[in-house]
Every structure is written in C-alpha cells, then in structure tokens.
C-alpha cells in the first residue's frame, strides 16, 4: 500500500502535468525548446538550451510531458486492473446496508480537479476555469440541473452525471 506521502506526491505530479504546457518541440537550430501554452495556440519558446545541454538531455526535456502522460496512463490502467482483480471484502449481511452514492459531493470534488477543468475547456468550451463559480454554473448547465443536489435525487440527472463523468474518464485515459 502506498504511503500518504507517495499518494500526495502522485497527486502533485498529476496536478503539475495537467497544468504544464504540452506539445514540446525543438527549434530548427536546436537551441530553444518550444511548447504549446494553451490548446489551439501556436508553440512559443519556453527554454533555451545551453551549449552544455547535449542531445540526450534535450530529447529527455522534449519528451518529458508526453512520457509522463504515458506513464500516468499506464499507472491508471494498472490501478484499474488491481481493483478488478482484488477480492472485495464481503461483509456480513447485517453490515451490507449500502450508503447511497453522493454524486453531488463527487461532482463538487471534480469541479476542483485541475485535469477536470482542462477537460471542460477542451471538450465543453468552458471559457474561464479559474473562477470556481463559473465552473459550477457551467457544469450545472451542461447537466441541465439547477443544483448539484439533484444528482442525488433525480435518476435522470444521475444518469447524465454518470455519462458526463465517464466521458471525462475516457478523455483522461486517452487524451
């Protein structure tokens, strides 16, 4: 089992990766490293390599974002397989009173997730994910609900949330 420090570090890596510029490339002269700051924009120079930075290091830097994305995708797949294969605790029938899912709380947590916010920009044209209220309003509009509480009481809203969440998870697994 991972230590709390490892769990925290993995969360930090995921957050930094989600926030970092993508599509890294090398300039024609091999001196500058370019990246796409925002989706749909032209790449800009973000790093200038010194003469001491040889090709293996430049190649490492250029591939870092894509390599981390690949490793995170493998890690997600491995975790999913472990969860699938791991036997579940089968409680005594008296212990089986399942708590209803709190989809409203789950939605609130997703709205604070940086990768979820990036998905909202890229796939749902949400204009400003730095404003928490705009995110909440946008998600409610997309789900056609007036409050997140409906996700716990309205079966149709729950189904829309589950489809919405599944789309995000699919995007996250194969961006």
JSON list of C-alpha atoms in Angstrom, two decimals:
[
{"chain": "A", "resi": 1, "resn": "UNK", "atom": "CA", "xyz": [0.00, 0.00, 0.00]},
{"chain": "A", "resi": 2, "resn": "UNK", "atom": "CA", "xyz": [1.29, 3.46, -0.88]},
{"chain": "A", "resi": 3, "resn": "UNK", "atom": "CA", "xyz": [2.29, 5.78, 1.92]},
{"chain": "A", "resi": 4, "resn": "UNK", "atom": "CA", "xyz": [0.37, 9.04, 2.40]},
{"chain": "A", "resi": 5, "resn": "UNK", "atom": "CA", "xyz": [3.50, 10.87, 1.20]},
{"chain": "A", "resi": 6, "resn": "UNK", "atom": "CA", "xyz": [3.53, 8.78, -2.00]},
{"chain": "A", "resi": 7, "resn": "UNK", "atom": "CA", "xyz": [-0.18, 9.42, -2.59]},
{"chain": "A", "resi": 8, "resn": "UNK", "atom": "CA", "xyz": [0.40, 13.15, -2.09]},
{"chain": "A", "resi": 9, "resn": "UNK", "atom": "CA", "xyz": [3.41, 13.15, -4.44]},
{"chain": "A", "resi": 10, "resn": "UNK", "atom": "CA", "xyz": [1.44, 11.33, -7.15]},
{"chain": "A", "resi": 11, "resn": "UNK", "atom": "CA", "xyz": [-1.35, 13.91, -6.80]},
{"chain": "A", "resi": 12, "resn": "UNK", "atom": "CA", "xyz": [1.24, 16.69, -7.16]},
{"chain": "A", "resi": 13, "resn": "UNK", "atom": "CA", "xyz": [2.72, 15.05, -10.26]},
{"chain": "A", "resi": 14, "resn": "UNK", "atom": "CA", "xyz": [-0.75, 14.71, -11.81]},
{"chain": "A", "resi": 15, "resn": "UNK", "atom": "CA", "xyz": [-1.50, 18.35, -10.99]},
{"chain": "A", "resi": 16, "resn": "UNK", "atom": "CA", "xyz": [1.79, 19.66, -12.40]},
{"chain": "A", "resi": 17, "resn": "UNK", "atom": "CA", "xyz": [1.33, 17.57, -15.53]},
{"chain": "A", "resi": 18, "resn": "UNK", "atom": "CA", "xyz": [-2.23, 18.82, -16.05]},
{"chain": "A", "resi": 19, "resn": "UNK", "atom": "CA", "xyz": [-1.11, 22.45, -15.64]},
{"chain": "A", "resi": 20, "resn": "UNK", "atom": "CA", "xyz": [2.07, 22.20, -17.74]},
{"chain": "A", "resi": 21, "resn": "UNK", "atom": "CA", "xyz": [2.40, 23.27, -21.34]},
{"chain": "A", "resi": 22, "resn": "UNK", "atom": "CA", "xyz": [2.08, 20.49, -23.91]},
{"chain": "A", "resi": 23, "resn": "UNK", "atom": "CA", "xyz": [3.38, 19.61, -27.39]},
{"chain": "A", "resi": 24, "resn": "UNK", "atom": "CA", "xyz": [7.06, 20.25, -26.69]},
{"chain": "A", "resi": 25, "resn": "UNK", "atom": "CA", "xyz": [9.42, 20.57, -29.67]},
{"chain": "A", "resi": 26, "resn": "UNK", "atom": "CA", "xyz": [12.91, 21.74, -30.55]},
{"chain": "A", "resi": 27, "resn": "UNK", "atom": "CA", "xyz": [13.72, 24.78, -32.69]},
{"chain": "A", "resi": 28, "resn": "UNK", "atom": "CA", "xyz": [15.39, 24.30, -36.05]},
{"chain": "A", "resi": 29, "resn": "UNK", "atom": "CA", "xyz": [18.76, 25.43, -34.66]},
{"chain": "A", "resi": 30, "resn": "UNK", "atom": "CA", "xyz": [18.39, 23.06, -31.69]},
{"chain": "A", "resi": 31, "resn": "UNK", "atom": "CA", "xyz": [18.78, 25.82, -29.10]},
{"chain": "A", "resi": 32, "resn": "UNK", "atom": "CA", "xyz": [15.22, 26.63, -28.00]},
{"chain": "A", "resi": 33, "resn": "UNK", "atom": "CA", "xyz": [12.54, 24.31, -26.70]},
{"chain": "A", "resi": 34, "resn": "UNK", "atom": "CA", "xyz": [9.00, 25.25, -27.69]},
{"chain": "A", "resi": 35, "resn": "UNK", "atom": "CA", "xyz": [5.68, 24.32, -26.07]},
{"chain": "A", "resi": 36, "resn": "UNK", "atom": "CA", "xyz": [2.02, 24.99, -26.68]},
{"chain": "A", "resi": 37, "resn": "UNK", "atom": "CA", "xyz": [0.90, 27.09, -23.69]},
{"chain": "A", "resi": 38, "resn": "UNK", "atom": "CA", "xyz": [-2.85, 26.80, -24.38]},
{"chain": "A", "resi": 39, "resn": "UNK", "atom": "CA", "xyz": [-4.73, 24.39, -26.66]},
{"chain": "A", "resi": 40, "resn": "UNK", "atom": "CA", "xyz": [-5.25, 25.88, -30.11]},
{"chain": "A", "resi": 41, "resn": "UNK", "atom": "CA", "xyz": [-2.38, 28.37, -29.86]},
{"chain": "A", "resi": 42, "resn": "UNK", "atom": "CA", "xyz": [1.00, 28.39, -31.60]},
{"chain": "A", "resi": 43, "resn": "UNK", "atom": "CA", "xyz": [4.01, 27.00, -29.73]},
{"chain": "A", "resi": 44, "resn": "UNK", "atom": "CA", "xyz": [6.29, 29.53, -28.02]},
{"chain": "A", "resi": 45, "resn": "UNK", "atom": "CA", "xyz": [9.88, 29.28, -26.81]},
{"chain": "A", "resi": 46, "resn": "UNK", "atom": "CA", "xyz": [9.93, 28.36, -23.13]},
{"chain": "A", "resi": 47, "resn": "UNK", "atom": "CA", "xyz": [13.53, 27.15, -22.61]},
{"chain": "A", "resi": 48, "resn": "UNK", "atom": "CA", "xyz": [16.85, 27.96, -24.22]},
{"chain": "A", "resi": 49, "resn": "UNK", "atom": "CA", "xyz": [19.36, 25.12, -24.07]},
{"chain": "A", "resi": 50, "resn": "UNK", "atom": "CA", "xyz": [22.96, 25.98, -23.25]},
{"chain": "A", "resi": 51, "resn": "UNK", "atom": "CA", "xyz": [25.87, 24.53, -25.25]},
{"chain": "A", "resi": 52, "resn": "UNK", "atom": "CA", "xyz": [26.41, 22.04, -22.40]},
{"chain": "A", "resi": 53, "resn": "UNK", "atom": "CA", "xyz": [22.94, 20.58, -22.90]},
{"chain": "A", "resi": 54, "resn": "UNK", "atom": "CA", "xyz": [23.60, 17.63, -25.21]},
{"chain": "A", "resi": 55, "resn": "UNK", "atom": "CA", "xyz": [21.09, 15.75, -27.38]},
{"chain": "A", "resi": 56, "resn": "UNK", "atom": "CA", "xyz": [20.10, 13.08, -24.82]},
{"chain": "A", "resi": 57, "resn": "UNK", "atom": "CA", "xyz": [19.15, 15.83, -22.34]},
{"chain": "A", "resi": 58, "resn": "UNK", "atom": "CA", "xyz": [17.30, 17.86, -24.99]},
{"chain": "A", "resi": 59, "resn": "UNK", "atom": "CA", "xyz": [15.46, 14.74, -26.11]},
{"chain": "A", "resi": 60, "resn": "UNK", "atom": "CA", "xyz": [14.59, 13.98, -22.47]},
{"chain": "A", "resi": 61, "resn": "UNK", "atom": "CA", "xyz": [13.19, 17.51, -21.98]},
{"chain": "A", "resi": 62, "resn": "UNK", "atom": "CA", "xyz": [11.20, 17.47, -25.22]},
{"chain": "A", "resi": 63, "resn": "UNK", "atom": "CA", "xyz": [9.67, 14.08, -24.37]},
{"chain": "A", "resi": 64, "resn": "UNK", "atom": "CA", "xyz": [9.07, 14.74, -20.66]},
{"chain": "A", "resi": 65, "resn": "UNK", "atom": "CA", "xyz": [5.41, 15.86, -20.91]},
{"chain": "A", "resi": 66, "resn": "UNK", "atom": "CA", "xyz": [4.40, 13.06, -23.29]},
{"chain": "A", "resi": 67, "resn": "UNK", "atom": "CA", "xyz": [6.42, 10.49, -21.31]},
{"chain": "A", "resi": 68, "resn": "UNK", "atom": "CA", "xyz": [4.76, 11.46, -18.03]},
{"chain": "A", "resi": 69, "resn": "UNK", "atom": "CA", "xyz": [1.35, 11.34, -19.72]},
{"chain": "A", "resi": 70, "resn": "UNK", "atom": "CA", "xyz": [2.16, 7.82, -20.97]},
{"chain": "A", "resi": 71, "resn": "UNK", "atom": "CA", "xyz": [3.32, 6.67, -17.52]},
{"chain": "A", "resi": 72, "resn": "UNK", "atom": "CA", "xyz": [0.25, 8.13, -15.79]},
{"chain": "A", "resi": 73, "resn": "UNK", "atom": "CA", "xyz": [-1.98, 6.34, -18.30]},
{"chain": "A", "resi": 74, "resn": "UNK", "atom": "CA", "xyz": [-0.17, 3.04, -17.60]},
{"chain": "A", "resi": 75, "resn": "UNK", "atom": "CA", "xyz": [-0.49, 3.67, -13.86]},
{"chain": "A", "resi": 76, "resn": "UNK", "atom": "CA", "xyz": [-4.25, 4.29, -14.20]},
{"chain": "A", "resi": 77, "resn": "UNK", "atom": "CA", "xyz": [-4.63, 1.06, -16.18]},
{"chain": "A", "resi": 78, "resn": "UNK", "atom": "CA", "xyz": [-2.60, -0.87, -13.59]},
{"chain": "A", "resi": 79, "resn": "UNK", "atom": "CA", "xyz": [-4.71, 0.54, -10.74]},
{"chain": "A", "resi": 80, "resn": "UNK", "atom": "CA", "xyz": [-7.90, -0.37, -12.60]},
{"chain": "A", "resi": 81, "resn": "UNK", "atom": "CA", "xyz": [-6.65, -3.93, -13.15]},
{"chain": "A", "resi": 82, "resn": "UNK", "atom": "CA", "xyz": [-5.65, -4.27, -9.48]},
{"chain": "A", "resi": 83, "resn": "UNK", "atom": "CA", "xyz": [-9.10, -3.08, -8.39]},
{"chain": "A", "resi": 84, "resn": "UNK", "atom": "CA", "xyz": [-10.70, -5.54, -10.81]},
{"chain": "A", "resi": 85, "resn": "UNK", "atom": "CA", "xyz": [-8.65, -8.49, -9.56]},
{"chain": "A", "resi": 86, "resn": "UNK", "atom": "CA", "xyz": [-8.57, -7.64, -5.86]},
{"chain": "A", "resi": 87, "resn": "UNK", "atom": "CA", "xyz": [-11.21, -9.58, -3.93]},
{"chain": "A", "resi": 88, "resn": "UNK", "atom": "CA", "xyz": [-13.72, -7.32, -2.28]},
{"chain": "A", "resi": 89, "resn": "UNK", "atom": "CA", "xyz": [-14.49, -7.58, 1.41]},
{"chain": "A", "resi": 90, "resn": "UNK", "atom": "CA", "xyz": [-17.81, -9.38, 1.66]},
{"chain": "A", "resi": 91, "resn": "UNK", "atom": "CA", "xyz": [-19.43, -8.10, 4.85]},
{"chain": "A", "resi": 92, "resn": "UNK", "atom": "CA", "xyz": [-21.89, -10.00, 6.94]},
{"chain": "A", "resi": 93, "resn": "UNK", "atom": "CA", "xyz": [-25.48, -9.37, 5.70]},
{"chain": "A", "resi": 94, "resn": "UNK", "atom": "CA", "xyz": [-26.11, -7.11, 8.70]},
{"chain": "A", "resi": 95, "resn": "UNK", "atom": "CA", "xyz": [-23.18, -4.92, 7.61]},
{"chain": "A", "resi": 96, "resn": "UNK", "atom": "CA", "xyz": [-24.36, -4.64, 4.00]},
{"chain": "A", "resi": 97, "resn": "UNK", "atom": "CA", "xyz": [-26.51, -1.56, 4.31]},
{"chain": "A", "resi": 98, "resn": "UNK", "atom": "CA", "xyz": [-25.03, 0.32, 1.40]},
{"chain": "A", "resi": 99, "resn": "UNK", "atom": "CA", "xyz": [-24.84, 4.06, 1.69]},
{"chain": "A", "resi": 100, "resn": "UNK", "atom": "CA", "xyz": [-26.35, 5.80, -1.30]},
{"chain": "A", "resi": 101, "resn": "UNK", "atom": "CA", "xyz": [-23.81, 7.38, -3.63]},
{"chain": "A", "resi": 102, "resn": "UNK", "atom": "CA", "xyz": [-23.25, 11.08, -3.03]},
{"chain": "A", "resi": 103, "resn": "UNK", "atom": "CA", "xyz": [-22.97, 12.24, -6.63]},
{"chain": "A", "resi": 104, "resn": "UNK", "atom": "CA", "xyz": [-23.31, 15.88, -5.59]},
{"chain": "A", "resi": 105, "resn": "UNK", "atom": "CA", "xyz": [-20.16, 15.63, -3.46]},
{"chain": "A", "resi": 106, "resn": "UNK", "atom": "CA", "xyz": [-18.38, 13.75, -6.23]},
{"chain": "A", "resi": 107, "resn": "UNK", "atom": "CA", "xyz": [-19.30, 16.49, -8.70]},
{"chain": "A", "resi": 108, "resn": "UNK", "atom": "CA", "xyz": [-18.06, 19.16, -6.28]},
{"chain": "A", "resi": 109, "resn": "UNK", "atom": "CA", "xyz": [-14.72, 17.37, -5.97]},
{"chain": "A", "resi": 110, "resn": "UNK", "atom": "CA", "xyz": [-14.40, 17.04, -9.75]},
{"chain": "A", "resi": 111, "resn": "UNK", "atom": "CA", "xyz": [-15.03, 20.78, -10.12]},
{"chain": "A", "resi": 112, "resn": "UNK", "atom": "CA", "xyz": [-11.91, 21.38, -8.01]},
{"chain": "A", "resi": 113, "resn": "UNK", "atom": "CA", "xyz": [-9.77, 18.96, -10.04]},
{"chain": "A", "resi": 114, "resn": "UNK", "atom": "CA", "xyz": [-7.33, 20.71, -12.41]},
{"chain": "A", "resi": 115, "resn": "UNK", "atom": "CA", "xyz": [-7.46, 17.95, -15.02]},
{"chain": "A", "resi": 116, "resn": "UNK", "atom": "CA", "xyz": [-11.27, 18.06, -14.98]},
{"chain": "A", "resi": 117, "resn": "UNK", "atom": "CA", "xyz": [-11.09, 21.82, -15.53]},
{"chain": "A", "resi": 118, "resn": "UNK", "atom": "CA", "xyz": [-8.75, 21.33, -18.50]},
{"chain": "A", "resi": 119, "resn": "UNK", "atom": "CA", "xyz": [-11.24, 18.81, -19.95]},
{"chain": "A", "resi": 120, "resn": "UNK", "atom": "CA", "xyz": [-14.05, 21.37, -19.53]},
{"chain": "A", "resi": 121, "resn": "UNK", "atom": "CA", "xyz": [-12.01, 23.87, -21.57]},
{"chain": "A", "resi": 122, "resn": "UNK", "atom": "CA", "xyz": [-11.02, 21.42, -24.30]},
{"chain": "A", "resi": 123, "resn": "UNK", "atom": "CA", "xyz": [-14.23, 19.42, -24.65]},
{"chain": "A", "resi": 124, "resn": "UNK", "atom": "CA", "xyz": [-17.01, 21.74, -23.44]},
{"chain": "A", "resi": 125, "resn": "UNK", "atom": "CA", "xyz": [-15.65, 25.22, -24.29]},
{"chain": "A", "resi": 126, "resn": "UNK", "atom": "CA", "xyz": [-15.92, 26.45, -20.71]},
{"chain": "A", "resi": 127, "resn": "UNK", "atom": "CA", "xyz": [-14.21, 29.86, -21.00]},
{"chain": "A", "resi": 128, "resn": "UNK", "atom": "CA", "xyz": [-12.76, 30.57, -17.54]},
{"chain": "A", "resi": 129, "resn": "UNK", "atom": "CA", "xyz": [-11.84, 27.71, -15.26]},
{"chain": "A", "resi": 130, "resn": "UNK", "atom": "CA", "xyz": [-10.05, 30.00, -12.80]},
{"chain": "A", "resi": 131, "resn": "UNK", "atom": "CA", "xyz": [-13.42, 31.16, -11.49]},
{"chain": "A", "resi": 132, "resn": "UNK", "atom": "CA", "xyz": [-14.87, 28.39, -9.25]},
{"chain": "A", "resi": 133, "resn": "UNK", "atom": "CA", "xyz": [-18.41, 29.78, -9.54]},
{"chain": "A", "resi": 134, "resn": "UNK", "atom": "CA", "xyz": [-18.23, 29.78, -13.36]},
{"chain": "A", "resi": 135, "resn": "UNK", "atom": "CA", "xyz": [-17.17, 26.13, -13.27]},
{"chain": "A", "resi": 136, "resn": "UNK", "atom": "CA", "xyz": [-20.14, 25.21, -11.05]},
{"chain": "A", "resi": 137, "resn": "UNK", "atom": "CA", "xyz": [-22.57, 27.17, -13.24]},
{"chain": "A", "resi": 138, "resn": "UNK", "atom": "CA", "xyz": [-21.13, 25.62, -16.42]},
{"chain": "A", "resi": 139, "resn": "UNK", "atom": "CA", "xyz": [-21.35, 22.06, -15.07]},
{"chain": "A", "resi": 140, "resn": "UNK", "atom": "CA", "xyz": [-24.93, 22.62, -13.87]},
{"chain": "A", "resi": 141, "resn": "UNK", "atom": "CA", "xyz": [-25.82, 23.99, -17.32]},
{"chain": "A", "resi": 142, "resn": "UNK", "atom": "CA", "xyz": [-24.20, 21.05, -19.13]},
{"chain": "A", "resi": 143, "resn": "UNK", "atom": "CA", "xyz": [-26.02, 18.58, -16.85]},
{"chain": "A", "resi": 144, "resn": "UNK", "atom": "CA", "xyz": [-29.30, 20.55, -17.10]},
{"chain": "A", "resi": 145, "resn": "UNK", "atom": "CA", "xyz": [-29.73, 20.80, -13.31]},
{"chain": "A", "resi": 146, "resn": "UNK", "atom": "CA", "xyz": [-30.40, 23.76, -11.05]},
{"chain": "A", "resi": 147, "resn": "UNK", "atom": "CA", "xyz": [-28.33, 22.39, -8.16]},
{"chain": "A", "resi": 148, "resn": "UNK", "atom": "CA", "xyz": [-25.84, 19.59, -7.66]},
{"chain": "A", "resi": 149, "resn": "UNK", "atom": "CA", "xyz": [-28.22, 18.15, -5.05]},
{"chain": "A", "resi": 150, "resn": "UNK", "atom": "CA", "xyz": [-30.40, 16.92, -7.93]},
{"chain": "A", "resi": 151, "resn": "UNK", "atom": "CA", "xyz": [-27.65, 14.43, -8.73]},
{"chain": "A", "resi": 152, "resn": "UNK", "atom": "CA", "xyz": [-28.63, 12.58, -5.54]},
{"chain": "A", "resi": 153, "resn": "UNK", "atom": "CA", "xyz": [-32.40, 12.76, -6.02]},
{"chain": "A", "resi": 154, "resn": "UNK", "atom": "CA", "xyz": [-33.17, 12.73, -9.75]},
{"chain": "A", "resi": 155, "resn": "UNK", "atom": "CA", "xyz": [-32.41, 9.44, -11.59]},
{"chain": "A", "resi": 156, "resn": "UNK", "atom": "CA", "xyz": [-32.23, 11.23, -14.97]},
{"chain": "A", "resi": 157, "resn": "UNK", "atom": "CA", "xyz": [-29.73, 13.75, -13.57]},
{"chain": "A", "resi": 158, "resn": "UNK", "atom": "CA", "xyz": [-27.74, 10.87, -12.07]},
{"chain": "A", "resi": 159, "resn": "UNK", "atom": "CA", "xyz": [-27.61, 9.16, -15.47]},
{"chain": "A", "resi": 160, "resn": "UNK", "atom": "CA", "xyz": [-26.42, 12.39, -17.13]},
{"chain": "A", "resi": 161, "resn": "UNK", "atom": "CA", "xyz": [-23.74, 12.79, -14.43]},
{"chain": "A", "resi": 162, "resn": "UNK", "atom": "CA", "xyz": [-22.54, 9.21, -14.86]},
{"chain": "A", "resi": 163, "resn": "UNK", "atom": "CA", "xyz": [-22.29, 9.69, -18.65]},
{"chain": "A", "resi": 164, "resn": "UNK", "atom": "CA", "xyz": [-20.51, 13.05, -18.16]},
{"chain": "A", "resi": 165, "resn": "UNK", "atom": "CA", "xyz": [-18.08, 11.53, -15.67]},
{"chain": "A", "resi": 166, "resn": "UNK", "atom": "CA", "xyz": [-17.44, 8.56, -17.97]},
{"chain": "A", "resi": 167, "resn": "UNK", "atom": "CA", "xyz": [-16.62, 10.93, -20.83]},
{"chain": "A", "resi": 168, "resn": "UNK", "atom": "CA", "xyz": [-14.10, 12.71, -18.63]},
{"chain": "A", "resi": 169, "resn": "UNK", "atom": "CA", "xyz": [-12.54, 9.41, -17.52]},
{"chain": "A", "resi": 170, "resn": "UNK", "atom": "CA", "xyz": [-12.27, 8.25, -21.14]},
{"chain": "A", "resi": 171, "resn": "UNK", "atom": "CA", "xyz": [-10.64, 11.55, -22.12]},
{"chain": "A", "resi": 172, "resn": "UNK", "atom": "CA", "xyz": [-8.26, 11.32, -19.16]},
{"chain": "A", "resi": 173, "resn": "UNK", "atom": "CA", "xyz": [-7.27, 7.78, -20.11]},
{"chain": "A", "resi": 174, "resn": "UNK", "atom": "CA", "xyz": [-6.67, 8.71, -23.78]},
{"chain": "A", "resi": 175, "resn": "UNK", "atom": "CA", "xyz": [-6.16, 12.48, -24.13]}
]
